[in-house]
Amino acid sequence: MLQYVVDGLVLGATIGLGAVGLTLTYAILRFANFTHGELLTVGAYLTHGLLALITGLLGAEAVAALGRIGPLGFGWPLVLALLLAIPLTGLVALLIDALLFARLRGHGAAITLVIASFGAALALRHLVVVAYGPNPDYFSRAIPIALTVVPREILGGARLTPDQMAVLALAAVAVLGLHLLLTRTTIGRAMRAVAESPTLAAVIGIEVRKVVRWTWLIGGGLACLAGVFLGLTVQIRPQMGFDLLLPLFAASILGGIGSPLGAVLGGLLIGLAESLAVPLIGADYRAAVAFAVLILVLLLRPQGLLGRAG
Amino acid sequence: MPDLASYLVFFLVVALTYALLCLGLALQWGFTGLFNVGVAGFFAIGAYASAILTGPDYPGQFGGFGLPIPLGWLGGMAAAAVAALAVGALTLRLRQDYLAIATFGVAVVIQLLALNLESLTGGAFGLGFIPRPLFGRFGSSTAFNLFYLALMTSLVGLVWLALEALVRGPWGRVLRAIREDETAAEALGKPVFRHRLESFAIGSAVMGLAGGLYASFTGFIAPQDFQAILTFQVWAMLIVGGAGSFAGAVLGAVAVWALWTASGALIDQLLPAAFQVRGAALQIVLIGVVLAATLVLRPRGLIVERAALSARAADGR
């Protein structure tokens, strides 16, 4: 029982981080971005590619000599690759915006952007297949050894691999950093203002274009982090982001569109619900859980947990 | 019949199946502004419902009703419409893109059910031996395909005429008024929500019909026939053809399906076997680029909807 809770929290942390970018772009650019799931995929594959590049530059022996970090399944090269991939994924998001969304924002309804994002998502996902092939991959071939976190006597106990613990810790750090950014920095406050009302924000002299740029960078960066988390705890596949898209939407709507902390909370709840549903309805239908939660939210509280009515 | 001609017949039957899906989507998106990302889901509902209603008794499975094939098609339409009513009732009062997200969810869930609910859908192996109309009367599959092409052509024509009559009538005028200015339509006392819901259900029923026709044409359906890529293809067809007219929907379906088939054949010929999977992926990238380019460069598609304003009203502006 407790094991399902712990597994759900790990998955939920990934969904939550991924949903932050989705909820921000939704609130600031005012459209449901179906490309967001692919940003997770792109981030994971960029990290994977950079890791191969770093390994190639240093030589396999040198990397092996560096070893892994403590009990973790990966070493410093992965951390370096991730730190490089985070801004790069943000740039990819900016590039998609410049090529496609920015051109459509001017004329036509916002819903045209949704179609464009749907098309861009499929194109991007299959571009990954063209570049990497369709087969799944892993960041590390090390066999993870799960450690007992809660002894078996208490509710069946819980075990976590060191990588899963790292994911939970890093997710907490990322959320804290995001919270500080949004509440203590000028650009963060400007982002919240634009999310609230773009017109009013422009009237009081906020540079909306700059805010849009930062939204893509931050949303893309967090998506990259979530993608790598997913790669560390599950695997890397071209489908990975697309399969997570419904949970991401469900998390942002559950948390309340435009609320980053709501998205994290929503993500954790969706992760828990998916994991706890496994003993009830079987693993085959776990993907339907996010849909069920989504329908319930739309039915009972369409503005979400932390969102405002209207 | 020579190979090429018989292939052309097959190609056209598939293209017309897509044309039906496009007609349904044209009503929902082009005339009502409803964004349906679950086209593949409604298509699947129609196909499975029709297959179960008309199909033989599979051991250990629900079904085996053996109903006449046209009743199966009607059942497929009804099932898709009921699903649309349920989703629409829930989301059409909310923000526009919630419908997009919800229909996307419908497609995901239908795909899951198709894969896992073996007692109803046959799971990953799908449903086979779905009866094909009058199949026994024809000596060869080419003759049957030719017959089916005639059937599809008349049904697509019928649906097209029916939809055209609908949108030209008072119901369609209200629909267009809602699309252009919801608040104004509401202020005039038009039941906005009900019109949207009706349009969504009718469009989905047409998609369900396409599913039923597809099942009785191939005689075999499986979950991989109903993936998200199908939704994407139909959207590309509608956007390229022009969402504001049914002619655009049909033209776009044939044009994009031709492009799709041709690029597929080219990749087949040019790439070695080891790169076929990547080639197929490249094909999807190509269609994605065509869709995006159409949206940016020619947002109204190949066939542009005639302005709804009368000439006099336009002069007065």
XYZ file of C-alpha atoms in Angstrom:
627
model
C 0.000 0.000 0.000
C 2.615 2.492 1.102
C 4.770 1.431 -1.846
C 2.071 2.643 -4.246
C 2.004 5.997 -2.447
C 5.776 6.393 -2.754
C 5.787 5.364 -6.422
C 2.912 7.750 -7.040
C 4.860 10.627 -5.482
C 7.860 9.978 -7.767
C 5.640 9.912 -10.848
C 3.672 12.875 -9.489
C 6.828 14.964 -9.067
C 7.623 14.376 -12.735
C 4.089 15.227 -13.863
C 4.023 18.269 -11.602
C 7.239 19.750 -13.011
C 6.064 19.088 -16.538
C 2.708 20.703 -15.821
C 4.247 23.945 -14.495
C 5.368 24.938 -17.981
C 2.017 23.927 -19.434
C 0.003 25.965 -16.958
C 2.276 29.009 -17.431
C 2.057 28.981 -21.225
C -1.675 28.353 -20.979
C -2.168 31.357 -18.700
C 0.232 33.755 -20.427
C -0.265 32.808 -24.106
C -3.867 31.639 -23.635
C -3.887 28.377 -25.517
C -3.648 24.687 -24.676
C -0.207 23.757 -25.958
C -0.250 20.155 -27.217
C 3.473 20.462 -28.017
C 4.371 20.620 -24.346
C 4.616 16.859 -23.901
C 7.161 16.740 -26.716
C 9.331 19.241 -24.840
C 9.803 16.537 -22.183
C 10.846 14.106 -24.897
C 13.154 16.632 -26.548
C 14.731 17.473 -23.184
C 15.378 13.824 -22.368
C 16.869 13.114 -25.792
C 18.994 16.290 -25.754
C 20.385 15.221 -22.387
C 21.011 11.744 -23.740
C 22.787 13.153 -26.801
C 24.901 15.574 -24.752
C 25.830 12.749 -22.386
C 27.087 10.738 -25.362
C 28.967 13.808 -26.593
C 30.598 14.396 -23.194
C 31.516 10.723 -22.942
C 33.026 10.931 -26.421
C 35.043 14.058 -25.608
C 36.408 12.803 -22.289
C 36.857 9.223 -23.444
C 34.957 6.301 -21.989
C 37.790 5.443 -19.537
C 37.866 8.896 -18.022
C 34.094 8.840 -17.551
C 34.258 5.396 -15.984
C 37.041 6.642 -13.678
C 34.821 9.521 -12.540
C 32.370 6.896 -11.437
C 28.873 7.461 -10.161
C 27.736 9.908 -7.534
C 27.461 7.958 -4.293
C 24.795 5.284 -4.583
C 23.141 6.931 -7.607
C 22.861 5.217 -10.962
C 24.478 8.114 -12.831
C 27.591 10.283 -12.593
C 28.576 13.939 -12.967
C 28.577 13.823 -16.797
C 24.790 13.336 -16.724
C 24.410 16.295 -14.387
C 26.512 18.414 -16.754
C 24.505 17.197 -19.755
C 21.256 18.039 -17.938
C 22.478 21.524 -17.027
C 23.261 22.154 -20.690
C 20.041 20.572 -21.957
C 17.758 22.678 -19.729
C 18.479 26.009 -21.483
C 18.668 24.227 -24.842
C 15.149 22.830 -24.411
C 14.024 26.328 -23.511
C 15.577 27.508 -26.770
C 13.761 24.771 -28.694
C 10.504 26.046 -27.187
C 11.444 29.590 -28.215
C 12.275 28.401 -31.723
C 8.883 26.658 -32.132
C 7.245 29.843 -30.897
C 9.151 32.032 -33.361
C 8.573 29.681 -36.315
C 4.926 28.909 -35.686
C 3.008 30.299 -32.733
C 4.214 33.906 -32.971
C 3.108 34.043 -36.613
C -0.363 32.786 -35.712
C -0.851 34.890 -32.587
C -1.359 38.073 -34.557
C -4.287 36.986 -36.682
C -7.048 34.497 -36.096
C -8.485 32.896 -33.019
C -6.443 31.327 -30.242
C -7.814 27.928 -31.171
C -5.763 27.978 -34.408
C -2.733 27.849 -32.131
C -4.050 24.629 -30.622
C -4.201 22.956 -34.044
C -0.741 24.263 -34.864
C 0.600 22.915 -31.580
C -1.051 19.562 -32.269
C 0.664 19.405 -35.664
C 3.996 20.559 -34.261
C 3.775 17.878 -31.554
C 3.464 15.053 -34.066
C 6.178 16.508 -36.269
C 8.563 16.911 -33.323
C 7.919 13.430 -31.953
C 8.598 11.834 -35.299
C 11.652 14.010 -35.840
C 12.992 12.326 -32.692
C 12.228 8.939 -34.293
C 14.039 10.019 -37.474
C 17.091 11.067 -35.457
C 17.198 8.320 -32.820
C 15.072 5.459 -34.100
C 11.983 4.111 -32.363
C 13.589 1.967 -29.654
C 13.638 2.837 -25.940
C 16.868 3.809 -24.232
C 18.249 4.429 -20.733
C 20.552 6.994 -19.155
C 22.402 4.326 -17.249
C 22.726 0.591 -17.526
C 23.397 0.280 -13.804
C 20.930 -2.009 -12.054
C 19.171 0.052 -9.390
C 19.102 -1.319 -5.863
C 16.056 -0.218 -3.934
C 16.567 0.828 -0.327
C 14.012 0.340 2.410
C 12.580 3.714 3.402
C 9.757 2.453 5.581
C 10.012 -1.001 7.202
C 7.655 -3.717 6.081
C 5.735 -3.663 9.391
C 4.192 -0.264 8.638
C 1.488 -0.585 5.939
C 3.574 -3.016 3.923
C 6.613 -0.740 3.852
C 8.134 1.203 1.006
C 11.341 0.924 -1.003
C 12.944 3.557 -3.212
C 15.966 3.473 -5.496
C 18.585 6.213 -4.899
C 17.652 7.688 -8.286
C 14.021 7.988 -7.255
C 15.090 9.754 -4.051
C 17.251 12.123 -6.099
C 14.264 12.849 -8.347
C 12.090 13.729 -5.363
C 14.794 15.945 -3.831
C 15.618 17.736 -7.080
C 11.929 18.277 -7.821
C 11.511 19.906 -4.409
C 14.514 22.172 -5.095
C 13.141 23.094 -8.545
C 9.719 23.974 -7.139
C 11.273 26.079 -4.396
C 13.441 27.872 -6.965
C 10.410 28.500 -9.171
C 8.432 29.846 -6.250
C 11.244 32.273 -5.356
C 11.566 33.310 -8.991
C 7.865 34.042 -9.312
C 7.549 35.920 -6.023
C 10.917 37.670 -5.551
C 12.153 38.676 -9.008
C 10.906 41.384 -11.348
C 10.460 39.005 -14.268
C 8.583 36.533 -12.061
C 6.183 39.184 -10.869
C 5.766 40.406 -14.448
C 4.887 36.838 -15.489
C 2.208 36.621 -12.839
C 0.826 39.975 -13.894
C 0.586 38.926 -17.549
C -1.026 35.637 -16.542
C -3.610 37.632 -14.646
C -4.396 40.099 -17.455
C -2.173 40.728 -20.505
C -3.897 44.004 -21.372
C -3.536 45.507 -17.899
C 0.053 44.289 -17.710
C 0.864 46.017 -20.999
C -0.833 49.208 -19.815
C 1.370 49.465 -16.725
C 4.459 49.080 -18.908
C 5.309 45.400 -18.662
C 7.084 44.190 -21.770
C 4.776 41.339 -22.742
C 7.176 39.975 -25.390
C 9.940 39.615 -22.830
C 7.566 37.840 -20.467
C 6.542 35.464 -23.270
C 10.228 34.678 -23.942
C 10.884 33.894 -20.303
C 7.747 31.778 -20.103
C 9.027 29.534 -22.896
C 12.514 29.353 -21.393
C 11.252 28.422 -17.935
C 8.507 26.102 -19.178
C 10.926 24.386 -21.581
C 13.633 24.073 -18.926
C 11.278 22.484 -16.404
C 9.921 20.183 -19.119
C 13.496 19.066 -19.837
C 14.006 18.336 -16.123
C 10.753 16.356 -16.009
C 11.762 14.439 -19.138
C 15.097 13.467 -17.601
C 13.335 12.433 -14.380
C 11.078 10.214 -16.440
C 14.131 8.823 -18.231
C 15.837 8.076 -14.910
C 12.863 6.388 -13.265
C 11.240 4.719 -16.306
C 12.941 4.933 -19.694
C 13.498 7.234 -22.676
C 11.126 6.662 -25.603
C 9.949 8.883 -28.451
C 6.398 8.364 -27.103
C 7.262 9.331 -23.514
C 6.090 12.929 -23.609
C 2.999 12.225 -25.666
C 1.903 9.502 -23.262
C 2.256 11.977 -20.406
C 0.289 14.744 -22.141
C -3.107 13.803 -20.708
C -1.763 13.619 -17.113
C -0.047 16.984 -17.708
C -3.289 18.627 -18.829
C -5.202 16.974 -16.007
C -2.635 18.236 -13.478
C -2.729 21.833 -14.727
C -6.518 21.940 -14.789
C -6.781 20.208 -11.405
C -4.329 22.713 -9.924
C -6.024 25.663 -11.619
C -4.775 27.137 -14.902
C -2.102 29.761 -14.309
C -1.080 28.527 -10.873
C 2.428 26.936 -10.919
C 2.138 25.624 -7.376
C -1.308 24.316 -8.261
C 0.248 22.436 -11.176
C 2.779 20.783 -8.857
C 0.025 19.863 -6.410
C -2.136 18.623 -9.282
C 0.782 16.580 -10.610
C 1.365 14.919 -7.248
C -2.346 14.105 -6.923
C -2.532 12.667 -10.458
C 0.609 10.618 -9.821
C -0.861 9.287 -6.574
C -4.215 8.536 -8.209
C -2.579 6.663 -11.097
C -0.389 4.655 -8.768
C -3.137 3.847 -6.244
C -5.471 2.811 -9.049
C -3.106 0.041 -10.138
C -4.148 -2.454 -7.398
C -7.807 -1.582 -8.043
C -8.170 -1.625 -11.827
C -4.859 -3.062 -13.001
C -1.906 -1.424 -14.717
C -3.561 -1.619 -18.160
C -5.982 1.182 -17.424
C -3.748 3.480 -15.376
C -3.602 5.998 -18.235
C -7.393 6.343 -18.040
C -7.119 7.582 -14.442
C -5.877 11.005 -15.522
C -8.896 11.249 -17.827
C -11.267 10.278 -15.011
C -9.729 12.933 -12.743
C -9.967 15.485 -15.559
C -13.666 14.746 -16.079
C -14.336 14.961 -12.335
C -12.580 18.324 -12.082
C -14.464 19.729 -15.073
C -17.692 18.484 -13.512
C -17.147 19.623 -9.928
C -14.630 22.458 -9.925
C -13.677 23.634 -13.429
C -11.505 26.452 -12.045
C -9.279 23.911 -10.292
C -8.059 23.636 -6.710
C -5.998 26.829 -6.549
C -7.589 28.657 -9.489
C -10.035 31.493 -9.279
C -13.610 31.206 -10.506
C -14.518 32.870 -13.781
C -8.355 -5.128 -64.285
C -4.761 -3.947 -64.380
C -2.934 -3.497 -61.096
C -2.812 0.258 -61.198
C -6.551 0.656 -61.804
C -7.431 -1.742 -59.011
C -5.045 0.096 -56.726
C -6.710 3.371 -57.675
C -10.083 1.927 -56.661
C -8.682 0.901 -53.289
C -7.013 4.280 -52.874
C -10.287 6.094 -53.553
C -12.277 3.974 -51.093
C -9.810 4.875 -48.342
C -9.731 8.524 -49.451
C -13.538 8.657 -49.255
C -13.446 7.190 -45.760
C -11.194 10.091 -44.823
C -13.544 12.418 -46.691
C -16.410 11.328 -44.414
C -14.261 12.008 -41.335
C -13.404 15.412 -42.794
C -17.073 16.193 -43.446
C -17.863 15.468 -39.801
C -14.966 17.608 -38.644
C -15.890 20.398 -41.089
C -19.297 20.667 -39.421
C -17.734 20.724 -35.947
C -14.766 22.966 -36.623
C -15.524 24.854 -39.816
C -19.132 25.704 -39.066
C -19.252 25.638 -35.274
C -15.673 26.306 -34.141
C -15.515 23.141 -32.019
C -12.050 21.706 -31.687
C -12.193 17.909 -31.708
C -8.848 16.184 -31.098
C -10.526 12.812 -30.689
C -11.455 12.084 -34.314
C -9.705 8.700 -34.107
C -11.735 7.884 -30.979
C -15.132 8.558 -32.571
C -14.045 6.696 -35.707
C -13.073 3.745 -33.495
C -16.384 3.824 -31.605
C -18.260 3.605 -34.893
C -16.039 0.827 -36.209
C -16.193 -1.330 -33.075
C -19.909 -0.773 -32.521
C -20.691 -1.719 -36.109
C -18.353 -4.742 -35.995
C -19.905 -6.018 -32.771
C -23.475 -5.524 -34.043
C -22.943 -7.209 -37.406
C -20.113 -9.601 -36.610
C -20.112 -13.338 -35.991
C -20.132 -14.894 -32.515
C -16.509 -14.845 -31.386
C -15.824 -17.404 -28.652
C -15.660 -15.859 -25.183
C -16.674 -12.445 -26.410
C -19.605 -10.115 -26.213
C -21.396 -9.728 -29.522
C -22.451 -12.042 -32.298
C -25.685 -10.238 -33.009
C -25.324 -10.772 -36.757
C -27.541 -7.798 -37.565
C -27.892 -6.572 -41.163
C -24.889 -4.456 -42.128
C -26.735 -1.116 -42.614
C -28.131 -1.493 -39.077
C -24.544 -1.907 -37.883
C -23.609 1.385 -39.544
C -26.569 3.119 -37.907
C -25.518 1.599 -34.594
C -21.988 2.927 -35.115
C -23.358 6.401 -35.797
C -25.576 6.259 -32.726
C -22.743 5.070 -30.466
C -20.429 7.862 -31.645
C -23.198 10.431 -31.211
C -23.944 9.250 -27.661
C -20.251 9.501 -26.741
C -20.156 12.991 -28.247
C -23.260 14.051 -26.296
C -21.660 12.904 -23.044
C -18.341 14.686 -23.656
C -20.046 17.743 -25.121
C -22.535 18.147 -22.285
C -19.585 18.246 -19.922
C -17.202 20.573 -21.738
C -19.105 22.780 -24.189
C -20.062 25.245 -21.467
C -16.433 25.667 -20.425
C -13.435 27.280 -22.129
C -12.995 26.432 -25.776
C -9.831 24.387 -25.417
C -11.259 22.204 -22.642
C -13.185 20.418 -25.378
C -9.883 19.839 -27.179
C -8.311 18.356 -24.063
C -11.379 16.252 -23.221
C -11.716 14.826 -26.736
C -7.994 14.063 -26.708
C -8.675 12.116 -23.517
C -11.566 10.274 -25.174
C -9.241 9.095 -27.950
C -6.656 7.920 -25.405
C -9.263 6.028 -23.369
C -10.834 4.436 -26.463
C -7.373 3.284 -27.544
C -6.847 1.767 -24.068
C -10.209 0.006 -24.184
C -9.521 -1.289 -27.689
C -6.219 -2.714 -26.475
C -7.298 -4.125 -23.120
C -11.031 -4.805 -23.017
C -10.620 -8.109 -24.798
C -14.119 -9.391 -24.107
C -15.517 -6.543 -26.195
C -12.820 -5.460 -28.631
C -10.640 -8.524 -29.069
C -7.652 -6.679 -27.573
C -4.480 -6.185 -29.584
C -5.537 -8.839 -32.115
C -8.650 -6.891 -32.974
C -11.868 -8.198 -34.498
C -11.849 -10.223 -37.704
C -14.414 -11.749 -40.046
C -16.567 -8.634 -39.967
C -19.204 -9.242 -42.678
C -18.683 -7.307 -45.905
C -21.845 -6.355 -47.774
C -22.693 -8.711 -50.684
C -19.102 -9.970 -50.633
C -20.191 -13.438 -51.747
C -21.855 -12.048 -54.876
C -18.579 -10.783 -56.289
C -16.096 -13.131 -57.887
C -13.014 -11.122 -56.964
C -11.969 -8.618 -54.362
C -11.425 -6.083 -57.178
C -15.091 -6.324 -58.168
C -16.078 -5.953 -54.510
C -13.800 -2.910 -54.139
C -15.399 -1.353 -57.205
C -18.852 -1.962 -55.737
C -17.712 -0.498 -52.422
C -16.322 2.569 -54.190
C -19.753 3.163 -55.734
C -21.360 2.699 -52.318
C -18.890 5.060 -50.637
C -19.290 7.669 -53.365
C -23.061 7.689 -52.982
C -22.885 7.757 -49.181
C -20.321 10.577 -49.141
C -22.547 12.440 -51.617
C -25.592 11.823 -49.443
C -23.895 13.005 -46.254
C -22.491 16.016 -48.074
C -25.954 16.994 -49.385
C -27.540 16.448 -45.988
C -24.931 18.556 -44.196
C -25.152 21.243 -46.860
C -28.936 21.385 -46.412
C -28.469 21.588 -42.639
C -26.037 24.492 -42.677
C -27.980 26.404 -45.360
C -31.131 26.195 -43.301
C -32.058 28.205 -40.214
C -30.140 25.822 -37.948
C -26.934 26.473 -39.902
C -27.419 30.225 -39.874
C -27.595 30.193 -36.082
C -24.495 28.000 -36.060
C -22.524 30.511 -38.094
C -23.804 33.371 -35.990
C -22.498 31.590 -32.886
C -19.141 30.962 -34.497
C -18.738 34.603 -35.474
C -20.037 36.230 -32.309
C -21.272 34.077 -29.481
C -22.358 36.957 -27.271
C -24.455 38.523 -30.019
C -26.120 35.184 -30.792
C -26.846 34.659 -27.121
C -28.274 38.174 -26.822
C -30.649 37.360 -29.680
C -31.974 34.508 -27.580
C -30.405 31.675 -29.562
C -29.725 28.540 -27.514
C -25.957 28.569 -28.052
C -25.128 25.532 -25.948
C -27.784 23.338 -27.531
C -26.715 24.241 -31.069
C -23.101 23.479 -30.280
C -24.004 20.167 -28.706
C -26.154 19.173 -31.685
C -23.444 20.089 -34.149
C -20.862 18.155 -32.144
C -23.080 15.063 -31.978
C -24.003 15.157 -35.684
C -20.372 15.591 -36.719
C -19.330 12.702 -34.481
C -22.126 10.527 -35.894
C -20.675 11.100 -39.378
C -17.286 10.005 -38.023
C -18.952 6.936 -36.513
C -20.469 6.141 -39.919
C -16.978 6.369 -41.436
C -15.820 3.859 -38.804
C -18.630 1.439 -39.582
C -17.980 1.664 -43.313
C -14.270 1.118 -42.742
C -14.931 -2.009 -40.646
C -17.213 -3.524 -43.290
C -14.735 -2.700 -46.038
C -11.626 -4.257 -44.518
C -13.459 -6.966 -42.558
C -10.845 -6.560 -39.829
C -10.148 -3.836 -37.270
C -7.444 -3.550 -34.615
C -6.318 -0.850 -32.153
C -3.489 0.361 -34.398
C -6.081 1.548 -36.954
C -7.215 4.228 -34.505
C -4.108 6.030 -33.309
C -3.606 9.752 -32.789
C -1.914 9.998 -36.180
C -5.334 9.481 -37.795
C -6.754 12.521 -36.011
C -3.759 14.477 -37.200
C -4.218 13.364 -40.818
C -7.872 14.363 -40.797
C -7.013 17.766 -39.366
C -4.313 18.269 -41.981
C -6.828 17.353 -44.688
C -9.431 19.786 -43.425
C -7.000 22.664 -42.937
C -5.388 22.147 -46.331
C -8.756 21.818 -48.071
C -10.311 24.736 -46.260
C -12.405 24.307 -43.138
C -15.168 26.651 -44.212
C -16.759 24.429 -46.863
C -17.683 20.782 -47.338
C -16.141 20.820 -50.818
C -12.857 21.814 -49.201
C -13.176 18.933 -46.748
C -13.602 16.349 -49.511
C -10.932 17.903 -51.730
C -8.478 18.129 -48.837
C -9.090 14.481 -47.941
C -8.280 13.262 -51.436
C -5.322 15.645 -51.924
C -3.609 14.956 -48.588
C -4.259 11.223 -48.832
C -2.668 11.252 -52.308
C 0.334 13.143 -50.934
C 0.533 10.708 -48.025
C 0.347 7.622 -50.246
C 2.838 9.004 -52.769
C 5.386 9.980 -50.127
C 4.920 6.562 -48.498
C 5.586 4.782 -51.808
C 8.617 6.982 -52.415
C 10.072 6.174 -48.994
C 9.359 2.480 -49.640
C 11.333 2.647 -52.882
C 14.211 4.849 -51.835
C 15.097 3.786 -48.304
C 16.717 0.463 -47.387
C 14.685 -1.836 -45.144
C 16.628 -0.854 -42.012
C 15.488 2.777 -42.329
C 11.832 2.134 -43.140
C 10.598 3.014 -39.626
C 12.504 6.293 -39.689
C 11.191 6.936 -43.202
C 7.608 6.487 -42.033
C 8.348 8.955 -39.243
C 9.755 11.411 -41.786
C 6.469 11.127 -43.668
C 4.582 12.306 -40.585
C 7.026 15.181 -40.156
C 6.297 16.138 -43.767
C 2.537 16.257 -43.190
C 3.145 18.242 -40.004
C 5.122 20.795 -41.961
C 2.409 20.965 -44.655
C -0.201 21.601 -41.961
C 1.858 24.272 -40.205
C 2.772 25.957 -43.492
C -0.887 26.034 -44.573
C -1.867 27.608 -41.257
C 0.786 30.279 -41.575
C 0.646 30.995 -45.320
C -2.905 30.178 -46.385
C -4.989 30.006 -43.228
C -8.279 29.537 -45.084
C -7.090 26.535 -47.070
C -7.463 25.734 -50.765
C -11.170 26.459 -50.970
C -12.192 29.657 -49.237
C -15.626 29.979 -47.671
C -17.844 32.536 -49.369
C -18.428 35.566 -47.190
C -21.662 35.202 -45.261
C -22.446 38.886 -45.525
C -24.697 39.960 -48.370
C -23.147 42.234 -50.993
C -25.206 45.174 -49.781
C -24.155 44.740 -46.170
C -20.519 44.484 -47.232
C -20.804 47.742 -49.201
C -22.242 49.519 -46.245
C -19.205 48.857 -44.074
